[in-house]
């Protein structure tokens, strides 16, 4: 999952340079991953202005722990975890000041909006998909913490079981079990509300296709 146009060796060299206090290398790293970090943060916060603040905190945190960069096996997964931690920190501070919702109360969009519409000949299909997307978001947020993190890294960021296992210090078998638990709970939750909906079988395929 290297960035387009950058070979693995080049990325490794860049990370080593950053870990050795190279300011220019860090600026290159920042430019290379800013959009990804912003996307990760926006996924949790849903507020562009707030994301700008959190993204700055993410890169500050990365610079402070730059020595460890040379040991990072998957940069995208590492950035996801840092962005999530900083988003959590921001939300906890907001909650303490009663200025915003907790992370668990923020809806999570899992269905790809760019995918072709399903059952397009049904007049209410758009409304149904919107309702299902909202339902899936609630079901994802209701998952146990570790299960939710594994699921999001797999489904939203496209990380493999091996990559997730590395970044979260878990076994691959544990990761696969957590993904299966997430899929089973989400599908069961959808079936409870939409027992006859054909979209359920498609969701099962989408959720399990990266196992």
Short mmCIF file of C-alpha atoms in Angstrom, two decimals:
data_model
loop_
_atom_site.label_atom_id
_atom_site.label_comp_id
_atom_site.label_asym_id
_atom_site.label_seq_id
_atom_site.Cartn_x
_atom_site.Cartn_y
_atom_site.Cartn_z
CA UNK A 1 0.00 0.00 0.00
CA UNK A 2 2.75 2.42 -0.92
CA UNK A 3 1.86 5.83 -2.23
CA UNK A 4 1.52 6.04 -6.04
CA UNK A 5 4.83 6.85 -7.69
CA UNK A 6 6.94 5.92 -4.66
CA UNK A 7 8.79 2.63 -4.47
CA UNK A 8 8.99 0.79 -1.17
CA UNK A 9 12.73 1.41 -0.86
CA UNK A 10 12.23 5.14 -1.50
CA UNK A 11 9.55 5.27 1.20
CA UNK A 12 11.79 3.43 3.64
CA UNK A 13 14.61 5.88 2.91
CA UNK A 14 12.22 8.77 3.49
CA UNK A 15 11.10 7.39 6.85
CA UNK A 16 14.70 6.84 7.91
CA UNK A 17 15.55 10.42 6.97
CA UNK A 18 12.61 11.74 8.99
CA UNK A 19 13.63 9.60 11.95
CA UNK A 20 17.07 11.21 11.73
CA UNK A 21 15.65 14.73 12.18
CA UNK A 22 15.67 15.69 8.50
CA UNK A 23 13.28 18.65 8.28
CA UNK A 24 13.09 18.54 4.49
CA UNK A 25 12.24 14.82 4.52
CA UNK A 26 9.49 15.51 7.03
CA UNK A 27 8.00 18.18 4.75
CA UNK A 28 8.03 15.65 1.91
CA UNK A 29 6.37 13.11 4.21
CA UNK A 30 3.78 15.71 5.23
CA UNK A 31 2.92 16.58 1.62
CA UNK A 32 2.77 12.91 0.70
CA UNK A 33 0.34 11.88 3.43
CA UNK A 34 -1.58 15.01 4.36
CA UNK A 35 -4.64 14.06 2.31
CA UNK A 36 -4.73 10.54 3.75
CA UNK A 37 -4.46 11.80 7.32
CA UNK A 38 -7.14 14.40 6.67
CA UNK A 39 -9.42 11.70 5.28
CA UNK A 40 -8.83 9.49 8.30
CA UNK A 41 -9.63 12.35 10.68
CA UNK A 42 -12.65 13.49 8.71
CA UNK A 43 -13.98 9.96 8.82
CA UNK A 44 -14.30 10.31 12.60
CA UNK A 45 -14.96 14.03 13.01
CA UNK A 46 -17.07 15.03 9.97
CA UNK A 47 -15.94 18.64 10.31
CA UNK A 48 -13.34 20.08 7.96
CA UNK A 49 -12.32 22.93 10.25
CA UNK A 50 -11.84 20.61 13.21
CA UNK A 51 -9.97 18.15 10.99
CA UNK A 52 -7.41 20.82 10.14
CA UNK A 53 -6.61 21.20 13.83
CA UNK A 54 -6.49 17.46 14.48
CA UNK A 55 -4.34 16.78 11.41
CA UNK A 56 -1.81 19.31 12.69
CA UNK A 57 -1.76 17.45 16.01
CA UNK A 58 -1.26 14.16 14.16
CA UNK A 59 1.86 15.38 12.39
CA UNK A 60 3.18 16.96 15.59
CA UNK A 61 2.72 13.59 17.30
CA UNK A 62 4.48 11.83 14.41
CA UNK A 63 7.40 14.27 14.57
CA UNK A 64 7.74 13.78 18.31
CA UNK A 65 7.91 9.99 17.84
CA UNK A 66 9.89 10.19 14.58
CA UNK A 67 12.61 7.85 15.85
CA UNK A 68 10.14 4.97 15.65
CA UNK A 69 9.28 5.65 11.99
CA UNK A 70 12.10 3.46 10.70
CA UNK A 71 10.38 0.49 12.38
CA UNK A 72 6.96 1.12 10.82
CA UNK A 73 5.95 -1.73 8.53
CA UNK A 74 2.76 -0.15 7.14
CA UNK A 75 2.65 3.63 7.08
CA UNK A 76 -1.04 3.93 6.17
CA UNK A 77 -2.08 1.73 9.08
CA UNK A 78 0.20 3.65 11.43
CA UNK A 79 -1.24 6.99 10.29
CA UNK A 80 -4.76 5.64 10.71
CA UNK A 81 -4.08 4.71 14.32
CA UNK A 82 -2.43 8.06 15.12
CA UNK A 83 -5.27 9.97 13.44
CA UNK A 84 -7.85 7.95 15.34
CA UNK A 85 -6.06 8.52 18.64
CA UNK A 86 -5.87 12.26 18.05
CA UNK A 87 -9.53 12.34 16.98
CA UNK A 88 -10.44 10.47 20.16
CA UNK A 89 -8.39 12.93 22.20
CA UNK A 90 -10.16 15.88 20.60
CA UNK A 91 -13.59 14.33 21.13
CA UNK A 92 -12.85 13.53 24.77
CA UNK A 93 -11.82 17.13 25.37
CA UNK A 94 -14.95 18.35 23.60
CA UNK A 95 -17.12 16.00 25.61
CA UNK A 96 -15.57 17.24 28.83
CA UNK A 97 -16.49 20.76 27.78
CA UNK A 98 -19.87 19.58 26.44
CA UNK A 99 -19.04 20.99 23.01
CA UNK A 100 -19.51 17.92 20.81
CA UNK A 101 -20.58 14.28 20.58
CA UNK A 102 -18.45 11.34 21.60
CA UNK A 103 -16.86 9.19 18.93
CA UNK A 104 -19.45 6.48 19.51
CA UNK A 105 -22.27 8.91 18.71
CA UNK A 106 -20.90 9.98 15.34
CA UNK A 107 -22.45 8.11 12.42
CA UNK A 108 -20.08 5.93 10.40
CA UNK A 109 -20.61 5.63 6.63
CA UNK A 110 -19.63 2.18 5.42
CA UNK A 111 -21.47 1.77 2.12
CA UNK A 112 -19.51 3.17 -0.81
CA UNK A 113 -21.41 6.15 -2.24
CA UNK A 114 -19.56 5.70 -5.54
CA UNK A 115 -20.81 2.17 -6.08
CA UNK A 116 -23.67 1.64 -8.58
CA UNK A 117 -27.18 1.89 -7.14
CA UNK A 118 -28.92 -1.39 -6.36
CA UNK A 119 -32.51 -2.21 -7.17
CA UNK A 120 -32.55 1.02 -9.19
CA UNK A 121 -35.96 0.18 -10.64
CA UNK A 122 -37.52 0.52 -7.19
CA UNK A 123 -38.82 4.07 -6.55
CA UNK A 124 -37.81 3.98 -2.89
CA UNK A 125 -34.40 2.37 -3.46
CA UNK A 126 -32.49 5.59 -2.80
CA UNK A 127 -34.31 6.15 0.47
CA UNK A 128 -33.83 2.53 1.51
CA UNK A 129 -30.09 2.66 0.82
CA UNK A 130 -29.81 5.86 2.83
CA UNK A 131 -31.65 4.25 5.73
CA UNK A 132 -29.46 1.15 5.53
CA UNK A 133 -26.30 3.25 5.45
CA UNK A 134 -27.41 5.03 8.61
CA UNK A 135 -28.27 1.69 10.21
CA UNK A 136 -24.88 0.21 9.27
CA UNK A 137 -23.19 3.24 10.81
CA UNK A 138 -25.00 2.63 14.10
CA UNK A 139 -24.21 -1.09 13.99
CA UNK A 140 -20.51 -0.38 13.39
CA UNK A 141 -20.42 2.11 16.25
CA UNK A 142 -22.02 -0.51 18.52
CA UNK A 143 -19.21 -2.98 17.89
CA UNK A 144 -16.65 -3.55 20.67
CA UNK A 145 -13.69 -1.20 20.40
CA UNK A 146 -11.12 -3.66 19.03
CA UNK A 147 -13.65 -5.28 16.72
CA UNK A 148 -14.67 -1.88 15.31
CA UNK A 149 -11.07 -0.79 14.76
CA UNK A 150 -10.18 -4.02 12.94
CA UNK A 151 -13.32 -3.79 10.82
CA UNK A 152 -12.70 -0.18 9.80
CA UNK A 153 -9.05 -0.81 8.94
CA UNK A 154 -10.15 -3.70 6.74
CA UNK A 155 -13.29 -2.30 5.13
CA UNK A 156 -12.57 1.43 5.00
CA UNK A 157 -8.82 1.46 4.50
CA UNK A 158 -8.42 -1.83 2.65
CA UNK A 159 -5.73 -3.26 4.91
CA UNK A 160 -5.20 -7.00 4.80
CA UNK A 161 -5.45 -9.23 7.86
CA UNK A 162 -1.65 -9.43 7.98
CA UNK A 163 -1.26 -5.63 7.84
CA UNK A 164 -3.86 -5.11 10.57
CA UNK A 165 -2.22 -7.75 12.72
CA UNK A 166 1.11 -5.95 12.41
CA UNK A 167 -0.14 -2.50 13.32
CA UNK A 168 -2.36 -3.67 16.19
CA UNK A 169 0.03 -6.35 17.49
CA UNK A 170 -2.54 -9.10 17.05
CA UNK A 171 -2.39 -12.51 15.43
CA UNK A 172 -3.83 -12.82 11.93
CA UNK A 173 -6.32 -15.39 13.20
CA UNK A 174 -7.57 -12.91 15.81
CA UNK A 175 -7.98 -10.26 13.13
CA UNK A 176 -10.00 -12.62 10.94
CA UNK A 177 -12.19 -13.59 13.88
CA UNK A 178 -12.83 -9.94 14.72
CA UNK A 179 -13.78 -9.16 11.10
CA UNK A 180 -16.15 -12.14 11.03
CA UNK A 181 -17.75 -11.04 14.31
CA UNK A 182 -18.25 -7.55 12.88
CA UNK A 183 -19.73 -8.85 9.64
CA UNK A 184 -22.06 -11.27 11.43
CA UNK A 185 -23.34 -8.57 13.79
CA UNK A 186 -23.85 -6.02 11.03
CA UNK A 187 -25.64 -8.44 8.72
CA UNK A 188 -27.81 -9.71 11.61
CA UNK A 189 -28.71 -6.13 12.48
CA UNK A 190 -29.70 -5.36 8.89
CA UNK A 191 -31.74 -8.54 8.59
CA UNK A 192 -33.59 -7.63 11.77
CA UNK A 193 -34.86 -4.42 10.17
CA UNK A 194 -34.96 -5.54 6.51
CA UNK A 195 -35.52 -9.32 6.51
CA UNK A 196 -36.47 -9.55 2.83
CA UNK A 197 -34.05 -7.01 1.38
CA UNK A 198 -31.87 -8.33 -1.47
CA UNK A 199 -29.16 -5.83 -0.55
CA UNK A 200 -28.24 -7.95 2.46
CA UNK A 201 -26.59 -10.62 0.30
CA UNK A 202 -24.61 -7.91 -1.49
CA UNK A 203 -23.48 -6.43 1.79
CA UNK A 204 -22.32 -9.85 2.94
CA UNK A 205 -20.21 -10.09 -0.20
CA UNK A 206 -18.80 -6.59 0.19
CA UNK A 207 -17.94 -7.07 3.86
CA UNK A 208 -16.25 -10.44 3.35
CA UNK A 209 -14.44 -9.87 0.05
CA UNK A 210 -11.18 -8.70 1.68
CA UNK A 211 -10.83 -11.53 4.21
#
